[in-house]
Amino acid sequence: MRLSKYFLPVLKETPADATIASHRYMLRAGMIKQNSAGIYTWLPLGHRVLKKIEQIVREEQDKAGAIEMLMPTIQSADLWKETGRYDAYGPEMLRITDRHDREMLYGPTNEDMITDVFRSFVRSYKDLPKNLYHIQWKFRDETRPRFGVMRGREFMMKDAYSFDLTEEDAVKSYNKMFTAYLNTFARLGIKAVPMKADTGPIGGELSHEFVILAESGESEVFCHRDLVEMAPPGDVDFDGDLSHIFEERTALYAATEEMHDAEEFAKIPADKQLTARGIEVGHIFYFGDKYSKPMKATVMDSDGKPQPVMMGSYGIGVSRLVGGIIEACHDENGIVWPKSVAPFGVGIINLKANDEDCAAAASDFYEKCKAAGLDPLYDDSSDRGGVKFSRMDLIGLPYQIIIGPRGLKEGIVEVKDRATGERQNLSPDAAMTLLTEAFA
Ligand code: ATP
Ligand code: MG
């Protein structure tokens, strides 16, 4: 993409109401625009990151055997009345009346609706296990929307729902998602620690939150230090036994504020006790027949007896992750994207746009990057060098290629690694090799 043809409304001023880094940088880098409290337009740069995160989440769900579908944002209140949640949910739910005076709502979550889908089609235990998911906008009329997309009112969630005949099988489904989440967050370039969590209004018995440790986190969390550095499971057989992956991690203490147990925590060696602030980016629940029972979602077991299906639900805050990743990956000059989610792979800076040789060399490098699938953003504007440098640092692409008249005379371009700040003078060919290897 040529910057001159793109839409990148970078702000010079730091917006006054943005108190945390991700919110500030997302506004300044032209990633989002607020439309009303907690409701945002995703501008092109932000949209690219959102889509990349969404795609990684999707791929890891698919690997774990979950099946993608799409449920609507607007739901009928009827299903929520069946489960008793219509009254229980409270003012966070946006209630809507249509022209025929029917009660509708903008879905804050989808347990009720998916249970209705399930009971409409599935009759036998032979059709189990199943895990259905979608990636869809949600609405929760939060009391205090803040921190940009981190606590929005409209936000994008991946939510998956598992169905099993027995509790034992349901725990296997839970472990699949637990494992998939570890791999998902590792691919996104962040450390998200699984922590024992409260089940809240979703209800249920077994629950873990996946939490990024960051100073700006809204809640206090407690864990064993070793858990933070544990390697992700990587390639695993999702049809095999995954209980060891779950057990290895849950053997180490990790709990959210609500579930924190000071006595248990005190048993950890003092140098391994970690108290930190956390950002919840995922939350998984096992809740058995909490919804299937009132909604009569049953399957026939092998004796031909109807049994309420045992369920779990598994959320990832896709849009919150855009902010969450920035909280974990930034410096005083701007965002430092992990390669996997960067909006563009490489930024090319032409220091002298009106110089024919520079323009030709930059153009040539840009075309080669495109051909190599590096997804370059070429700053071909006539702005001053300083403006180009700070803008490129702000938007945080993993590599910058700086092309100027002095270097060109010697046949070199400058390569800057955004994360380390390291600079190298290389021939254009050697720079290309470095980039292709970095993204291989
Ligand atoms: P929180 O405690 O942060 O309010 P929650 O526990 O209510 O979140 P869940 O019902 O577990 O949220 O939803 C699944 C995921 O959706 C969360 O882990 C989070 O990443 C994301 N999420 C929830 N609420 C919001 C919001 N207001 N804005 C952005 N993402 C959100
Ligand atoms: Mg939660």
GROMACS .gro file of C-alpha atoms and ligand atoms in nm:
model
  472
    1MET     CA    1   0.000   0.000   0.000
    2ARG     CA    2   0.123   0.348  -0.088
    3LEU     CA    3   0.065   0.590   0.196
    4SER     CA    4  -0.044   0.856  -0.055
    5LYS     CA    5  -0.335   0.630  -0.154
    6TYR     CA    6  -0.416   0.502   0.195
    7PHE     CA    7  -0.638   0.638   0.471
    8LEU     CA    8  -0.423   0.688   0.779
    9PRO     CA    9  -0.552   0.983   0.982
   10VAL     CA   10  -0.265   1.012   1.232
   11LEU     CA   11  -0.321   1.260   1.517
   12LYS     CA   12  -0.047   1.490   1.637
   13GLU     CA   13  -0.202   1.566   1.974
   14THR     CA   14  -0.251   1.310   2.246
   15PRO     CA   15  -0.626   1.291   2.310
   16ALA     CA   16  -0.697   1.414   2.661
   17ASP     CA   17  -0.938   1.141   2.772
   18ALA     CA   18  -0.709   0.853   2.670
   19THR     CA   19  -0.537   0.750   2.990
   20ILE     CA   20  -0.368   0.426   2.890
   21ALA     CA   21  -0.110   0.358   2.618
   22SER     CA   22  -0.322   0.139   2.394
   23HIS     CA   23  -0.610   0.386   2.386
   24ARG     CA   24  -0.373   0.677   2.315
   25TYR     CA   25  -0.182   0.497   2.044
   26MET     CA   26  -0.490   0.354   1.876
   27LEU     CA   27  -0.638   0.704   1.846
   28ARG     CA   28  -0.310   0.867   1.747
   29ALA     CA   29  -0.224   0.598   1.490
   30GLY     CA   30  -0.561   0.641   1.321
   31MET     CA   31  -0.681   0.291   1.408
   32ILE     CA   32  -1.017   0.383   1.560
   33LYS     CA   33  -1.257   0.670   1.590
   34GLN     CA   34  -1.504   0.695   1.876
   35ASN     CA   35  -1.863   0.739   1.766
   36SER     CA   36  -2.025   0.737   2.108
   37ALA     CA   37  -1.925   0.607   2.450
   38GLY     CA   38  -1.776   0.260   2.404
   39ILE     CA   39  -1.866   0.245   2.033
   40TYR     CA   40  -1.597   0.275   1.769
   41THR     CA   41  -1.539   0.286   1.398
   42TRP     CA   42  -1.250   0.065   1.298
   43LEU     CA   43  -1.044   0.274   1.060
   44PRO     CA   44  -0.838   0.090   0.796
   45LEU     CA   45  -0.523   0.037   1.004
   46GLY     CA   46  -0.717  -0.084   1.309
   47HIS     CA   47  -0.939  -0.297   1.090
   48ARG     CA   48  -0.636  -0.480   0.951
   49VAL     CA   49  -0.518  -0.575   1.299
   50LEU     CA   50  -0.867  -0.678   1.408
   51LYS     CA   51  -0.896  -0.908   1.105
   52LYS     CA   52  -0.555  -1.062   1.166
   53ILE     CA   53  -0.639  -1.143   1.525
   54GLU     CA   54  -0.976  -1.279   1.420
   55GLN     CA   55  -0.811  -1.507   1.163
   56ILE     CA   56  -0.559  -1.652   1.412
   57VAL     CA   57  -0.839  -1.714   1.661
   58ARG     CA   58  -1.040  -1.885   1.385
   59GLU     CA   59  -0.754  -2.107   1.271
   60GLU     CA   60  -0.684  -2.228   1.625
   61GLN     CA   61  -1.053  -2.297   1.688
   62ASP     CA   62  -1.071  -2.495   1.366
   63LYS     CA   63  -0.762  -2.697   1.461
   64ALA     CA   64  -0.930  -2.790   1.789
   65GLY     CA   65  -1.231  -2.925   1.597
   66ALA     CA   66  -1.471  -2.638   1.661
   67ILE     CA   67  -1.709  -2.556   1.374
   68GLU     CA   68  -1.772  -2.199   1.261
   69MET     CA   69  -2.120  -2.056   1.208
   70LEU     CA   70  -2.284  -1.715   1.251
   71MET     CA   71  -2.567  -1.617   1.479
   72PRO     CA   72  -2.740  -1.277   1.460
   73THR     CA   73  -2.661  -0.979   1.682
   74ILE     CA   74  -3.030  -0.910   1.747
   75GLN     CA   75  -3.208  -1.178   1.945
   76SER     CA   76  -3.566  -1.237   2.051
   77ALA     CA   77  -3.627  -1.203   2.426
   78ASP     CA   78  -3.826  -1.528   2.424
   79LEU     CA   79  -3.525  -1.758   2.456
   80TRP     CA   80  -3.388  -1.549   2.740
   81LYS     CA   81  -3.718  -1.578   2.921
   82GLU     CA   82  -3.698  -1.957   2.892
   83THR     CA   83  -3.366  -1.962   3.076
   84GLY     CA   84  -3.469  -1.689   3.321
   85ARG     CA   85  -3.186  -1.467   3.207
   86TYR     CA   86  -3.404  -1.195   3.061
   87ASP     CA   87  -3.475  -1.063   3.409
   88ALA     CA   88  -3.148  -1.177   3.562
   89TYR     CA   89  -2.916  -0.997   3.318
   90GLY     CA   90  -2.989  -0.642   3.428
   91PRO     CA   91  -2.915  -0.304   3.271
   92GLU     CA   92  -2.609  -0.429   3.079
   93MET     CA   93  -2.849  -0.576   2.827
   94LEU     CA   94  -2.964  -0.346   2.551
   95ARG     CA   95  -3.335  -0.412   2.518
   96ILE     CA   96  -3.510  -0.319   2.196
   97THR     CA   97  -3.876  -0.316   2.099
   98ASP     CA   98  -3.961  -0.367   1.732
   99ARG     CA   99  -4.253  -0.203   1.547
  100HIS     CA  100  -4.485  -0.489   1.647
  101ASP     CA  101  -4.397  -0.436   2.012
  102ARG     CA  102  -4.195  -0.755   2.024
  103GLU     CA  103  -3.919  -0.761   2.281
  104MET     CA  104  -3.579  -0.799   2.126
  105LEU     CA  105  -3.225  -0.747   2.252
  106TYR     CA  106  -2.877  -0.692   2.118
  107GLY     CA  107  -2.697  -1.011   2.223
  108PRO     CA  108  -2.444  -0.974   2.507
  109THR     CA  109  -2.364  -1.348   2.470
  110ASN     CA  110  -2.525  -1.649   2.298
  111GLU     CA  111  -2.576  -1.946   2.533
  112ASP     CA  112  -2.954  -1.927   2.508
  113MET     CA  113  -2.959  -1.896   2.130
  114ILE     CA  114  -2.708  -2.174   2.063
  115THR     CA  115  -2.897  -2.406   2.297
  116ASP     CA  116  -3.206  -2.340   2.087
  117VAL     CA  117  -3.012  -2.417   1.768
  118PHE     CA  118  -2.888  -2.738   1.922
  119ARG     CA  119  -3.227  -2.860   2.043
  120SER     CA  120  -3.378  -2.788   1.701
  121PHE     CA  121  -3.151  -3.034   1.522
  122VAL     CA  122  -2.964  -3.276   1.747
  123ARG     CA  123  -3.140  -3.584   1.885
  124SER     CA  124  -2.883  -3.852   1.961
  125TYR     CA  125  -2.568  -3.896   2.166
  126LYS     CA  126  -2.418  -4.034   1.845
  127ASP     CA  127  -2.399  -3.677   1.712
  128LEU     CA  128  -2.178  -3.573   2.004
  129PRO     CA  129  -1.936  -3.421   2.084
  130LYS     CA  130  -1.996  -3.095   1.898
  131ASN     CA  131  -1.843  -2.753   1.940
  132LEU     CA  132  -1.997  -2.463   1.748
  133TYR     CA  133  -1.854  -2.113   1.741
  134HIS     CA  134  -1.898  -1.775   1.585
  135ILE     CA  135  -1.712  -1.447   1.576
  136GLN     CA  136  -1.968  -1.174   1.617
  137TRP     CA  137  -2.030  -0.829   1.765
  138LYS     CA  138  -2.179  -0.816   2.110
  139PHE     CA  139  -2.334  -0.531   2.303
  140ARG     CA  140  -2.313  -0.475   2.677
  141ASP     CA  141  -2.423  -0.144   2.817
  142GLU     CA  142  -2.125  -0.123   3.051
  143THR     CA  143  -2.157   0.123   3.343
  144ARG     CA  144  -1.817   0.264   3.264
  145PRO     CA  145  -1.699   0.208   2.910
  146ARG     CA  146  -1.333   0.309   2.905
  147PHE     CA  147  -0.983   0.241   2.783
  148GLY     CA  148  -1.096   0.251   2.420
  149VAL     CA  149  -1.172  -0.091   2.274
  150MET     CA  150  -1.066  -0.266   2.594
  151ARG     CA  151  -1.397  -0.199   2.765
  152GLY     CA  152  -1.631  -0.105   2.488
  153ARG     CA  153  -2.006  -0.136   2.475
  154GLU     CA  154  -2.004  -0.282   2.125
  155PHE     CA  155  -1.721  -0.534   2.096
  156MET     CA  156  -1.621  -0.837   1.894
  157MET     CA  157  -1.611  -1.175   2.060
  158LYS     CA  158  -1.531  -1.526   1.952
  159ASP     CA  159  -1.770  -1.746   2.141
  160ALA     CA  160  -1.773  -2.124   2.119
  161TYR     CA  161  -2.020  -2.366   2.276
  162SER     CA  162  -1.954  -2.734   2.343
  163PHE     CA  163  -2.210  -3.014   2.374
  164ASP     CA  164  -2.144  -3.354   2.531
  165LEU     CA  165  -2.342  -3.643   2.673
  166THR     CA  166  -2.156  -3.672   3.002
  167GLU     CA  167  -1.965  -3.450   3.237
  168GLU     CA  168  -1.653  -3.656   3.170
  169ASP     CA  169  -1.676  -3.586   2.797
  170ALA     CA  170  -1.756  -3.221   2.862
  171VAL     CA  171  -1.433  -3.186   3.057
  172LYS     CA  172  -1.248  -3.324   2.753
  173SER     CA  173  -1.410  -3.054   2.541
  174TYR     CA  174  -1.308  -2.797   2.801
  175ASN     CA  175  -0.949  -2.919   2.783
  176LYS     CA  176  -0.950  -2.886   2.404
  177MET     CA  177  -1.046  -2.521   2.430
  178PHE     CA  178  -0.802  -2.466   2.717
  179THR     CA  179  -0.525  -2.602   2.492
  180ALA     CA  180  -0.642  -2.410   2.185
  181TYR     CA  181  -0.639  -2.089   2.388
  182LEU     CA  182  -0.279  -2.139   2.499
  183ASN     CA  183  -0.176  -2.179   2.134
  184THR     CA  184  -0.392  -1.888   2.018
  185PHE     CA  185  -0.242  -1.636   2.260
  186ALA     CA  186   0.111  -1.757   2.189
  187ARG     CA  187   0.054  -1.704   1.815
  188LEU     CA  188  -0.075  -1.355   1.888
  189GLY     CA  189   0.263  -1.280   2.046
  190ILE     CA  190   0.141  -1.241   2.404
  191LYS     CA  191   0.159  -1.428   2.733
  192ALA     CA  192  -0.191  -1.494   2.861
  193VAL     CA  193  -0.198  -1.688   3.186
  194PRO     CA  194  -0.487  -1.927   3.260
  195MET     CA  195  -0.632  -1.847   3.603
  196LYS     CA  196  -0.901  -1.999   3.817
  197ALA     CA  197  -1.202  -1.773   3.772
  198ASP     CA  198  -1.547  -1.693   3.896
  199THR     CA  199  -1.832  -1.800   3.670
  200GLY     CA  200  -2.041  -1.481   3.707
  201PRO     CA  201  -2.374  -1.444   3.523
  202ILE     CA  202  -2.287  -1.724   3.277
  203GLY     CA  203  -2.298  -1.964   3.574
  204GLY     CA  204  -2.140  -2.304   3.618
  205GLU     CA  205  -1.877  -2.500   3.800
  206LEU     CA  206  -1.542  -2.487   3.623
  207SER     CA  207  -1.395  -2.172   3.480
  208HIS     CA  208  -1.067  -2.013   3.374
  209GLU     CA  209  -0.980  -1.666   3.261
  210PHE     CA  210  -0.685  -1.603   3.032
  211VAL     CA  211  -0.510  -1.293   3.154
  212ILE     CA  212  -0.240  -1.065   3.011
  213LEU     CA  213  -0.025  -0.920   3.287
  214ALA     CA  214  -0.003  -0.543   3.241
  215GLU     CA  215   0.003  -0.244   3.472
  216SER     CA  216  -0.307  -0.098   3.312
  217GLY     CA  217  -0.508  -0.415   3.389
  218GLU     CA  218  -0.839  -0.356   3.562
  219SER     CA  219  -0.812  -0.636   3.815
  220GLU     CA  220  -0.556  -0.779   4.051
  221VAL     CA  221  -0.435  -1.132   3.981
  222PHE     CA  222  -0.217  -1.378   4.167
  223CYS     CA  223  -0.004  -1.657   4.027
  224HIS     CA  224   0.305  -1.871   4.035
  225ARG     CA  225   0.577  -1.703   3.830
  226ASP     CA  226   0.665  -2.020   3.636
  227LEU     CA  227   0.321  -2.027   3.479
  228VAL     CA  228   0.389  -1.703   3.292
  229GLU     CA  229   0.689  -1.846   3.107
  230MET     CA  230   0.545  -2.190   3.026
  231ALA     CA  231   0.574  -2.279   2.657
  232PRO     CA  232   0.251  -2.329   2.459
  233PRO     CA  233   0.154  -2.691   2.376
  234GLY     CA  234   0.201  -2.638   2.000
  235ASP     CA  235   0.101  -2.918   1.764
  236VAL     CA  236  -0.113  -3.161   1.959
  237ASP     CA  237  -0.359  -3.434   1.868
  238PHE     CA  238  -0.694  -3.282   1.962
  239ASP     CA  239  -0.854  -3.626   1.948
  240GLY     CA  240  -0.607  -3.755   2.204
  241ASP     CA  241  -0.581  -3.703   2.578
  242LEU     CA  242  -0.510  -3.339   2.664
  243SER     CA  243  -0.559  -3.363   3.040
  244HIS     CA  244  -0.185  -3.337   3.108
  245ILE     CA  245  -0.176  -2.993   2.941
  246PHE     CA  246  -0.454  -2.876   3.171
  247GLU     CA  247  -0.309  -3.041   3.480
  248GLU     CA  248   0.049  -2.919   3.431
  249ARG     CA  249  -0.080  -2.565   3.437
  250THR     CA  250  -0.351  -2.584   3.696
  251ALA     CA  251  -0.103  -2.753   3.932
  252LEU     CA  252   0.056  -2.408   3.963
  253TYR     CA  253  -0.138  -2.148   4.158
  254ALA     CA  254  -0.314  -1.883   3.950
  255ALA     CA  255  -0.632  -1.702   4.048
  256THR     CA  256  -0.830  -1.389   3.978
  257GLU     CA  257  -0.924  -1.153   4.258
  258GLU     CA  258  -1.258  -1.325   4.322
  259MET     CA  259  -1.106  -1.672   4.350
  260HIS     CA  260  -0.790  -1.575   4.534
  261ASP     CA  261  -0.707  -1.790   4.836
  262ALA     CA  262  -0.439  -1.629   5.055
  263GLU     CA  263  -0.360  -1.950   5.238
  264GLU     CA  264  -0.291  -2.143   4.918
  265PHE     CA  265  -0.092  -1.853   4.776
  266ALA     CA  266   0.128  -1.846   5.086
  267LYS     CA  267   0.236  -2.204   5.012
  268ILE     CA  268   0.422  -2.088   4.698
  269PRO     CA  269   0.794  -2.010   4.760
  270ALA     CA  270   0.814  -1.635   4.822
  271ASP     CA  271   1.032  -1.565   4.516
  272LYS     CA  272   0.773  -1.736   4.293
  273GLN     CA  273   0.474  -1.542   4.422
  274LEU     CA  274   0.352  -1.297   4.164
  275THR     CA  275   0.088  -1.033   4.228
  276ALA     CA  276   0.007  -0.823   3.922
  277ARG     CA  277  -0.258  -0.635   3.732
  278GLY     CA  278  -0.433  -0.830   3.459
  279ILE     CA  279  -0.637  -0.786   3.141
  280GLU     CA  280  -0.890  -1.062   3.078
  281VAL     CA  281  -0.871  -1.161   2.711
  282GLY     CA  282  -1.044  -1.497   2.727
  283HIS     CA  283  -1.282  -1.679   2.956
  284ILE     CA  284  -1.395  -2.041   2.947
  285PHE     CA  285  -1.675  -2.206   3.141
  286TYR     CA  286  -1.816  -2.550   3.203
  287PHE     CA  287  -2.174  -2.521   3.321
  288GLY     CA  288  -2.328  -2.864   3.258
  289ASP     CA  289  -2.705  -2.852   3.212
  290LYS     CA  290  -2.763  -2.496   3.331
  291TYR     CA  291  -2.921  -2.397   2.997
  292SER     CA  292  -3.004  -2.735   2.847
  293LYS     CA  293  -3.230  -2.828   3.139
  294PRO     CA  294  -3.467  -2.528   3.133
  295MET     CA  295  -3.459  -2.526   2.751
  296LYS     CA  296  -3.513  -2.903   2.728
  297ALA     CA  297  -3.214  -2.957   2.503
  298THR     CA  298  -3.182  -3.331   2.541
  299VAL     CA  299  -3.023  -3.614   2.346
  300MET     CA  300  -3.104  -3.984   2.359
  301ASP     CA  301  -2.837  -4.184   2.540
  302SER     CA  302  -2.744  -4.541   2.438
  303ASP     CA  303  -3.042  -4.675   2.636
  304GLY     CA  304  -3.280  -4.449   2.447
  305LYS     CA  305  -3.331  -4.225   2.751
  306PRO     CA  306  -3.335  -3.845   2.703
  307GLN     CA  307  -3.050  -3.666   2.883
  308PRO     CA  308  -2.990  -3.293   2.907
  309VAL     CA  309  -2.679  -3.213   2.707
  310MET     CA  310  -2.373  -3.100   2.905
  311MET     CA  311  -2.240  -2.767   2.788
  312GLY     CA  312  -1.950  -2.527   2.811
  313SER     CA  313  -1.886  -2.185   2.661
  314TYR     CA  314  -1.560  -2.027   2.556
  315GLY     CA  315  -1.507  -1.658   2.485
  316ILE     CA  316  -1.219  -1.457   2.344
  317GLY     CA  317  -1.233  -1.079   2.334
  318VAL     CA  318  -1.118  -1.027   1.974
  319SER     CA  319  -1.153  -0.647   1.973
  320ARG     CA  320  -1.024  -0.615   2.332
  321LEU     CA  321  -0.713  -0.804   2.219
  322VAL     CA  322  -0.616  -0.522   1.983
  323GLY     CA  323  -0.576  -0.297   2.287
  324GLY     CA  324  -0.446  -0.577   2.507
  325ILE     CA  325  -0.164  -0.661   2.265
  326ILE     CA  326  -0.063  -0.295   2.252
  327GLU     CA  327  -0.058  -0.279   2.634
  328ALA     CA  328   0.190  -0.567   2.625
  329CYS     CA  329   0.383  -0.444   2.319
  330HIS     CA  330   0.469  -0.074   2.305
  331ASP     CA  331   0.737   0.178   2.399
  332GLU     CA  332   0.752   0.556   2.440
  333ASN     CA  333   0.745   0.606   2.061
  334GLY     CA  334   0.442   0.396   1.984
  335ILE     CA  335   0.320   0.047   1.913
  336VAL     CA  336   0.556  -0.249   1.860
  337TRP     CA  337   0.341  -0.509   1.685
  338PRO     CA  338   0.419  -0.878   1.710
  339LYS     CA  339   0.479  -0.996   1.350
  340SER     CA  340   0.171  -1.217   1.345
  341VAL     CA  341  -0.077  -0.931   1.391
  342ALA     CA  342   0.106  -0.628   1.246
  343PRO     CA  343  -0.118  -0.432   1.008
  344PHE     CA  344   0.164  -0.430   0.751
  345GLY     CA  345   0.485  -0.631   0.764
  346VAL     CA  346   0.730  -0.364   0.649
  347GLY     CA  347   0.731   0.013   0.634
  348ILE     CA  348   0.931   0.170   0.353
  349ILE     CA  349   1.041   0.528   0.404
  350ASN     CA  350   1.154   0.727   0.106
  351LEU     CA  351   1.348   1.014   0.260
  352LYS     CA  352   1.343   1.226  -0.055
  353ALA     CA  353   1.020   1.185  -0.244
  354ASN     CA  354   1.112   1.439  -0.512
  355ASP     CA  355   1.446   1.273  -0.594
  356GLU     CA  356   1.410   1.051  -0.900
  357ASP     CA  357   1.667   0.792  -0.795
  358CYS     CA  358   1.522   0.762  -0.446
  359ALA     CA  359   1.169   0.730  -0.581
  360ALA     CA  360   1.276   0.465  -0.830
  361ALA     CA  361   1.469   0.264  -0.567
  362ALA     CA  362   1.189   0.288  -0.311
  363SER     CA  363   0.929   0.194  -0.570
  364ASP     CA  364   1.137  -0.101  -0.681
  365PHE     CA  365   1.183  -0.220  -0.322
  366TYR     CA  366   0.812  -0.177  -0.259
  367GLU     CA  367   0.720  -0.390  -0.562
  368LYS     CA  368   0.963  -0.662  -0.452
  369CYS     CA  369   0.818  -0.665  -0.100
  370LYS     CA  370   0.470  -0.697  -0.245
  371ALA     CA  371   0.576  -0.984  -0.469
  372ALA     CA  372   0.734  -1.158  -0.169
  373GLY     CA  373   0.407  -1.128   0.025
  374LEU     CA  374   0.559  -0.897   0.289
  375ASP     CA  375   0.262  -0.662   0.285
  376PRO     CA  376   0.458  -0.334   0.270
  377LEU     CA  377   0.337   0.015   0.354
  378TYR     CA  378   0.534   0.262   0.142
  379ASP     CA  379   0.557   0.616   0.278
  380ASP     CA  380   0.583   0.801  -0.053
  381SER     CA  381   0.457   1.128   0.097
  382SER     CA  382   0.643   1.457   0.073
  383ASP     CA  383   0.649   1.499   0.452
  384ARG     CA  384   0.972   1.579   0.633
  385GLY     CA  385   1.198   1.289   0.736
  386GLY     CA  386   1.126   1.346   1.106
  387VAL     CA  387   0.752   1.324   1.047
  388LYS     CA  388   0.795   1.001   0.854
  389PHE     CA  389   1.016   0.846   1.121
  390SER     CA  390   0.786   0.925   1.411
  391ARG     CA  391   0.475   0.816   1.220
  392MET     CA  392   0.638   0.485   1.129
  393ASP     CA  393   0.747   0.429   1.490
  394LEU     CA  394   0.397   0.516   1.612
  395ILE     CA  395   0.220   0.262   1.389
  396GLY     CA  396   0.470   0.000   1.497
  397LEU     CA  397   0.540  -0.214   1.189
  398PRO     CA  398   0.805  -0.478   1.271
  399TYR     CA  399   1.061  -0.349   1.016
  400GLN     CA  400   1.140  -0.018   0.854
  401ILE     CA  401   1.341   0.023   0.535
  402ILE     CA  402   1.484   0.370   0.502
  403ILE     CA  403   1.592   0.480   0.158
  404GLY     CA  404   1.779   0.808   0.111
  405PRO     CA  405   2.010   0.970  -0.144
  406ARG     CA  406   2.331   0.928   0.057
  407GLY     CA  407   2.289   0.556   0.115
  408LEU     CA  408   2.175   0.494  -0.238
  409LYS     CA  409   2.503   0.634  -0.378
  410GLU     CA  410   2.678   0.356  -0.185
  411GLY     CA  411   2.416   0.102  -0.287
  412ILE     CA  412   2.269   0.060   0.061
  413VAL     CA  413   1.940   0.099   0.243
  414GLU     CA  414   1.889   0.112   0.617
  415VAL     CA  415   1.691  -0.161   0.793
  416LYS     CA  416   1.546  -0.083   1.133
  417ASP     CA  417   1.405  -0.344   1.365
  418ARG     CA  418   1.118  -0.167   1.545
  419ALA     CA  419   1.130  -0.388   1.855
  420THR     CA  420   1.504  -0.367   1.927
  421GLY     CA  421   1.577  -0.037   1.754
  422GLU     CA  422   1.873  -0.208   1.587
  423ARG     CA  423   1.977  -0.054   1.254
  424GLN     CA  424   2.175  -0.216   0.974
  425ASN     CA  425   2.306  -0.084   0.645
  426LEU     CA  426   2.247  -0.345   0.377
  427SER     CA  427   2.224  -0.375   0.002
  428PRO     CA  428   1.860  -0.386  -0.114
  429ASP     CA  429   1.902  -0.756  -0.193
  430ALA     CA  430   2.041  -0.837   0.150
  431ALA     CA  431   1.759  -0.634   0.309
  432MET     CA  432   1.506  -0.839   0.111
  433THR     CA  433   1.667  -1.162   0.232
  434LEU     CA  434   1.654  -1.041   0.592
  435LEU     CA  435   1.286  -0.959   0.560
  436THR     CA  436   1.180  -1.278   0.387
  437GLU     CA  437   1.364  -1.483   0.648
  438ALA     CA  438   1.210  -1.283   0.931
  439PHE     CA  439   0.858  -1.357   0.806
  440ALA     CA  440   0.924  -1.717   0.691
  441ATP     P1  441  -1.509  -0.833   3.215
  441ATP     O1  442  -1.493  -0.904   3.348
  441ATP     O2  443  -1.381  -0.776   3.162
  441ATP     O3  444  -1.622  -0.735   3.215
  441ATP     P2  445  -1.666  -1.053   3.133
  441ATP     O4  446  -1.618  -1.152   3.230
  441ATP     O5  447  -1.793  -0.986   3.155
  441ATP     O6  448  -1.552  -0.943   3.110
  441ATP     P3  449  -1.711  -1.262   2.938
  441ATP     O7  450  -1.858  -1.273   2.951
  441ATP     O8  451  -1.626  -1.363   3.001
  441ATP     O9  452  -1.665  -1.115   2.987
  441ATP    O10  453  -1.677  -1.243   2.783
  441ATP     C1  454  -1.573  -1.310   2.713
  441ATP     C2  455  -1.464  -1.214   2.671
  441ATP    O11  456  -1.516  -1.101   2.600
  441ATP     C3  457  -1.388  -1.154   2.787
  441ATP    O12  458  -1.287  -1.242   2.829
  441ATP     C4  459  -1.331  -1.027   2.726
  441ATP    O13  460  -1.209  -1.056   2.659
  441ATP     C5  461  -1.434  -0.988   2.623
  441ATP     N1  462  -1.516  -0.876   2.674
  441ATP     C6  463  -1.610  -0.879   2.770
  441ATP     N2  464  -1.663  -0.759   2.792
  441ATP     C7  465  -1.601  -0.674   2.705
  441ATP     C8  466  -1.613  -0.534   2.677
  441ATP     N3  467  -1.700  -0.458   2.742
  441ATP     N4  468  -1.533  -0.481   2.581
  441ATP     C9  469  -1.446  -0.557   2.513
  441ATP     N5  470  -1.431  -0.691   2.534
  441ATP    C10  471  -1.507  -0.748   2.629
  442MG      MG  472  -1.522  -1.310   3.198
   0.00000   0.00000   0.00000
